[in-house]
């Protein structure tokens, strides 16, 4: 198997691939010390053709590949697609569509939550993959024959997995479930978080509106710095440091350097000045425009009982549909529902999840259904 290293050969191969109604796709990349992943290899296969593309080659333009990714006549099949799509979105500004993620399809078909590629290949085809090349350095050239064979297997067996899962979805009448799940992967904000939303990814506790205002501004500052210098966010500033700044709210460099978590080697760095500016922006922000503070309140006994009942309902629904409970609803979903927040930005209260669980949860909270225990089995009955 040879690498495609020039645009002419890529155009010829892509033209052949576009004759199929689906292609399987995978990428190899490294992302240890960068904000953006470095794309090292692209694998694509149709039922008849398999190609390996070298995106690091000097004489290659990936536009033909990007054109294939948005060809509406060709379904693009990935396994655990999010990181692959993030790379494609960053480099090409496009999101592959139509899209089919076999990891998601596997969860819908009852294979468990977040099943790995080698496991789903074994379940669907009976083949055991050699994954010994998984953690090799894909940026080194030339790639070994073992690496190339490994890369090829990531898309060739995926063809059989796709066909098997597609058939199962049709038999279980869950194809529309798959369409609902793909909607998130087709949304640009999944891969490109707006600066003003970066604070939502910060781990830590804040309890005051002004703290939230400062956190919003300094998290956005960190996001800009990380992107500009192409380094991981933690290399700019760790979450715990952002939280300390949001709480302590230092107004100048001297106060900033007195904080325990601040790197003292930052003296005279231009980043310090922009960070101080961000803090002041947070201190001046209109608190009335801020979202509600995250809730850290302990769950009271009444709510805890309601959550326990929702867990019973969730387990029954999951067993009935042969899928993992966490795919239907998270603990956070159950807590929100238990408080009477039947709002439709909760995943469990939307789409197919609402059909099989959310509607029953509403009925339970209204006293319209009950649990019955008989001969070792719990069942649901309408009242």
XYZ file of C-alpha atoms in Angstrom:
383
model
C 0.000 0.000 0.000
C 1.502 3.318 -1.123
C 0.761 6.794 0.149
C -0.857 9.369 -2.116
C 1.504 12.330 -1.996
C 0.374 14.592 -4.844
C -2.841 16.314 -5.893
C -3.182 14.640 -9.297
C -3.195 11.127 -7.838
C -5.560 12.304 -5.120
C -8.024 13.706 -7.656
C -8.036 10.421 -9.587
C -8.600 8.345 -6.449
C -11.306 10.633 -5.081
C -13.162 10.514 -8.401
C -13.285 6.726 -8.098
C -14.426 6.872 -4.467
C -17.281 9.245 -5.329
C -18.906 6.523 -7.418
C -19.820 4.660 -4.208
C -22.794 5.421 -1.976
C -20.614 5.347 1.147
C -16.971 5.649 2.181
C -15.275 4.856 5.471
C -12.886 7.458 6.850
C -10.264 7.659 9.576
C -7.339 9.917 10.423
C -4.099 9.614 12.338
C -2.836 12.682 14.167
C -0.773 13.906 17.102
C -1.895 16.457 19.679
C 0.359 16.372 22.716
C 1.763 19.888 22.656
C -0.575 21.796 20.337
C -4.025 23.351 20.508
C -4.882 22.147 17.018
C -4.211 18.498 16.148
C -1.504 17.860 13.549
C -2.967 15.718 10.785
C -0.530 12.984 9.745
C -2.541 10.511 7.668
C -5.984 10.131 6.079
C -7.500 6.739 5.293
C -10.529 6.367 3.020
C -12.210 3.243 1.677
C -15.221 2.395 -0.456
C -16.489 -1.144 -1.028
C -13.955 -1.461 -3.866
C -11.100 0.973 -3.191
C -8.843 1.842 -0.260
C -6.477 4.815 -0.266
C -4.011 6.382 2.152
C -3.401 10.130 1.834
C -0.291 11.872 3.135
C -1.464 15.345 4.229
C 2.113 16.215 5.199
C 3.382 15.885 1.617
C 4.548 19.153 0.064
C 2.903 18.551 -3.316
C -0.626 17.813 -2.148
C -3.756 19.923 -1.930
C -6.490 18.274 0.148
C -9.361 20.061 -1.598
C -10.476 16.924 -3.521
C -10.769 15.120 -0.183
C -12.787 17.988 1.298
C -15.065 17.921 -1.763
C -15.735 14.238 -1.131
C -16.550 14.973 2.499
C -19.434 17.265 1.499
C -20.710 15.165 -1.415
C -24.374 14.641 -0.495
C -24.550 11.428 -2.516
C -21.885 9.693 -0.423
C -22.352 8.760 3.243
C -19.196 9.330 5.293
C -18.675 6.605 7.888
C -16.422 7.182 10.913
C -15.913 5.455 14.238
C -15.888 7.920 17.159
C -16.034 10.748 14.652
C -15.657 13.863 16.787
C -11.873 14.276 16.726
C -11.624 13.343 13.051
C -14.295 15.883 12.160
C -12.642 18.540 14.306
C -9.490 18.170 12.208
C -11.417 18.301 8.934
C -13.406 21.310 10.126
C -10.269 23.169 11.193
C -8.360 22.484 7.965
C -11.171 22.595 5.428
C -13.896 24.615 7.106
C -16.434 21.874 6.387
C -18.253 19.140 8.300
C -18.609 15.781 6.533
C -22.193 15.088 5.532
C -24.161 12.828 5.300
C -22.559 11.299 8.382
C -22.658 7.934 10.134
C -20.732 7.280 13.363
C -20.461 3.559 14.086
C -19.693 4.142 17.766
C -22.966 6.017 18.152
C -24.824 3.443 16.079
C -23.341 0.698 18.234
C -24.661 2.332 21.396
C -28.127 2.644 19.867
C -28.040 -1.009 18.823
C -27.179 -2.195 22.331
C -23.390 -2.578 22.150
C -22.844 -0.414 25.226
C -21.607 3.122 25.707
C -18.512 4.268 23.738
C -17.533 0.872 22.343
C -14.008 0.823 20.896
C -13.259 0.169 17.242
C -11.565 -3.184 17.789
C -14.447 -4.347 19.990
C -17.121 -3.386 17.485
C -15.159 -5.027 14.658
C -15.019 -8.214 16.692
C -18.739 -8.033 17.509
C -19.801 -7.385 13.923
C -17.253 -9.400 11.927
C -15.575 -11.797 14.355
C -12.152 -10.438 13.378
C -9.507 -9.535 15.979
C -7.484 -6.437 15.082
C -3.803 -5.888 15.809
C -3.720 -2.519 17.611
C 0.006 -2.521 18.432
C 0.656 0.464 16.134
C -1.986 2.649 17.775
C 0.441 4.858 19.685
C 3.234 5.186 17.146
C 4.454 8.587 15.948
C 2.458 9.151 12.771
C 4.366 12.321 11.922
C 7.606 10.438 11.197
C 8.427 9.615 7.595
C 8.684 7.143 6.042
C 5.828 5.220 7.633
C 6.538 1.534 8.133
C 4.672 -1.232 6.345
C 3.213 -2.259 9.700
C 1.854 1.248 10.247
C 0.310 1.326 6.784
C -1.377 -2.042 7.273
C -2.733 -0.878 10.619
C -4.047 2.307 9.021
C -5.746 0.373 6.234
C -7.492 -1.933 8.712
C -9.067 1.097 10.373
C -11.237 1.668 7.310
C -11.527 -1.714 5.590
C -13.249 -3.502 8.475
C -15.291 -0.382 9.098
C -17.135 -1.111 5.843
C -18.539 -4.370 7.219
C -19.317 -2.760 10.572
C -21.281 -0.002 8.835
C -23.359 -2.416 6.782
C -24.084 -4.597 9.821
C -25.143 -1.657 12.000
C -27.187 -0.056 9.245
C -29.121 -3.312 8.922
C -29.650 -3.550 12.681
C -30.914 0.031 12.887
C -33.420 -0.681 10.143
C -34.571 -3.921 11.782
C -34.983 -2.225 15.164
C -36.689 0.780 13.520
C -34.111 3.101 15.053
C -32.782 4.823 11.968
C -34.416 8.078 13.063
C -32.608 7.741 16.416
C -29.366 7.819 14.470
C -30.430 10.956 12.622
C -31.077 12.682 15.966
C -27.639 11.698 17.272
C -25.815 12.897 14.168
C -27.307 16.382 14.538
C -24.824 17.257 17.301
C -21.862 16.069 15.236
C -23.059 18.198 12.329
C -23.113 21.380 14.441
C -20.085 23.709 14.001
C -20.042 24.764 17.676
C -19.237 21.153 18.566
C -15.758 21.767 17.145
C -15.276 25.503 17.529
C -16.344 26.782 20.941
C -17.058 30.536 20.923
C -14.689 32.489 23.176
C -17.536 33.706 25.353
C -18.545 30.095 26.018
C -15.060 28.895 27.033
C -15.786 29.399 30.744
C -18.253 26.515 30.646
C -15.343 24.108 30.147
C -13.463 25.344 33.220
C -13.530 22.930 36.160
C -13.966 24.590 39.529
C -16.511 26.229 41.795
C -17.630 29.836 41.817
C -20.451 31.189 43.949
C -20.875 34.863 43.035
C -21.993 36.699 39.923
C -18.902 38.918 39.839
C -16.703 35.836 39.972
C -18.588 34.475 36.993
C -18.133 37.753 35.107
C -14.372 37.667 35.639
C -14.179 33.969 34.810
C -15.957 34.553 31.499
C -13.436 37.189 30.455
C -10.270 35.394 31.552
C -11.416 32.061 30.088
C -11.969 33.856 26.776
C -8.491 35.391 27.150
C -6.961 31.936 27.657
C -8.819 30.608 24.622
C -7.399 33.383 22.426
C -3.869 32.865 23.720
C -3.994 29.091 23.228
C -5.241 29.425 19.672
C -2.786 32.166 18.765
C 0.247 30.221 19.961
C -1.197 26.786 19.100
C -0.623 25.293 22.533
C -2.975 23.397 24.875
C -5.090 25.577 27.147
C -3.366 24.197 30.232
C -0.022 25.469 28.900
C -1.401 28.994 29.040
C -3.124 28.649 32.402
C -4.616 25.760 34.353
C -8.264 25.724 35.374
C -7.451 26.037 39.076
C -5.566 29.245 38.349
C -8.511 30.715 36.421
C -10.798 29.931 39.340
C -8.424 31.551 41.845
C -8.204 34.708 39.728
C -11.989 34.832 39.337
C -12.409 34.647 43.112
C -9.523 36.912 44.197
C -9.913 39.409 41.321
C -6.416 40.970 41.341
C -6.491 44.447 39.816
C -2.797 44.819 38.974
C 0.333 42.767 38.364
C 1.515 42.967 41.959
C -1.757 41.518 43.223
C -1.720 38.915 40.469
C 1.738 37.637 41.430
C 0.672 37.264 45.051
C -1.701 34.489 44.020
C -0.345 31.047 44.821
C -1.229 29.464 41.479
C 0.337 32.133 39.256
C 3.568 31.282 37.463
C 6.112 33.829 38.740
C 8.132 33.527 35.514
C 5.442 35.604 33.835
C 7.125 38.881 34.800
C 7.272 41.323 31.873
C 5.286 38.970 29.628
C 2.857 40.768 27.270
C 0.275 38.150 28.235
C 0.143 39.577 31.763
C -1.104 42.927 30.484
C -3.862 41.380 28.393
C -4.845 39.160 31.323
C -5.150 42.187 33.627
C -7.284 43.883 30.972
C -9.553 40.839 30.853
C -9.927 40.901 34.646
C -10.944 44.573 34.551
C -13.465 43.820 31.811
C -15.018 41.243 34.101
C -15.074 43.688 37.005
C -16.932 46.223 34.853
C -19.381 43.760 33.286
C -23.109 44.235 33.789
C -24.158 41.459 36.166
C -27.726 41.588 34.876
C -26.563 40.176 31.538
C -24.921 37.096 33.059
C -26.419 33.611 33.014
C -27.503 31.952 36.234
C -24.770 30.692 38.517
C -24.058 26.965 38.485
C -25.899 25.210 41.306
C -23.850 23.324 43.881
C -26.631 22.821 46.410
C -26.862 19.486 48.151
C -29.792 17.353 47.053
C -32.526 17.255 49.687
C -34.169 14.015 50.798
C -37.330 14.570 48.764
C -35.390 15.200 45.573
C -33.130 12.217 46.271
C -36.166 9.924 46.453
C -37.477 11.305 43.163
C -34.096 10.745 41.518
C -34.057 7.165 42.805
C -37.463 6.547 41.233
C -36.285 8.087 37.965
C -33.288 5.746 38.052
C -35.645 2.781 38.407
C -37.664 4.036 35.459
C -34.501 4.598 33.440
C -33.243 1.093 34.178
C -36.557 -0.434 33.124
C -36.624 1.555 29.884
C -32.985 0.704 29.149
C -33.599 -3.006 29.684
C -36.709 -2.910 27.534
C -34.776 -1.306 24.675
C -31.506 -3.193 25.254
C -29.318 -0.093 25.511
C -27.117 1.315 28.269
C -28.984 3.667 30.677
C -26.362 6.439 30.398
C -27.048 6.708 26.676
C -30.645 7.664 27.430
C -30.128 10.024 30.373
C -27.268 11.265 32.545
C -27.299 11.840 36.297
C -27.461 15.562 35.574
C -30.535 15.005 33.394
C -32.265 13.085 36.177
C -31.495 15.779 38.739
C -32.931 18.501 36.510
C -36.031 16.444 35.744
C -36.542 15.639 39.435
C -36.750 19.363 40.179
C -39.626 19.680 37.744
C -37.467 21.277 35.053
C -39.196 19.591 32.147
C -37.366 21.767 29.671
C -36.425 20.618 26.250
C -32.754 21.555 26.349
C -32.287 18.405 28.423
C -31.166 15.613 26.104
C -33.412 13.066 27.803
C -36.444 15.223 27.020
C -35.796 15.372 23.285
C -36.170 13.178 20.229
C -36.081 9.422 20.601
C -35.049 9.708 24.262
C -38.289 11.518 24.993
C -40.222 8.851 23.099
C -38.926 6.009 25.249
C -38.071 7.714 28.570
C -38.838 11.427 28.834
C -42.555 11.028 28.326
C -42.708 8.343 31.023
C -40.669 10.574 33.350
C -43.252 13.333 32.937
C -46.034 10.861 33.654
C -44.244 9.594 36.757
C -43.842 13.107 38.171
C -47.548 13.732 37.574
C -48.521 10.511 39.348
C -49.857 8.954 36.156
C -47.761 5.769 36.270
C -46.661 3.409 39.024
C -44.134 0.626 39.536
C -45.384 -2.870 40.319
C -43.321 -5.740 41.697
C -44.495 -9.241 40.897
C -42.591 -12.538 40.863
C -39.212 -10.850 40.942
C -40.016 -8.448 38.121
C -40.692 -4.702 38.211
C -43.146 -3.363 35.646
C -44.681 0.004 34.797
C -48.434 0.506 34.794
C -50.521 3.535 33.921
C -52.909 4.733 36.613
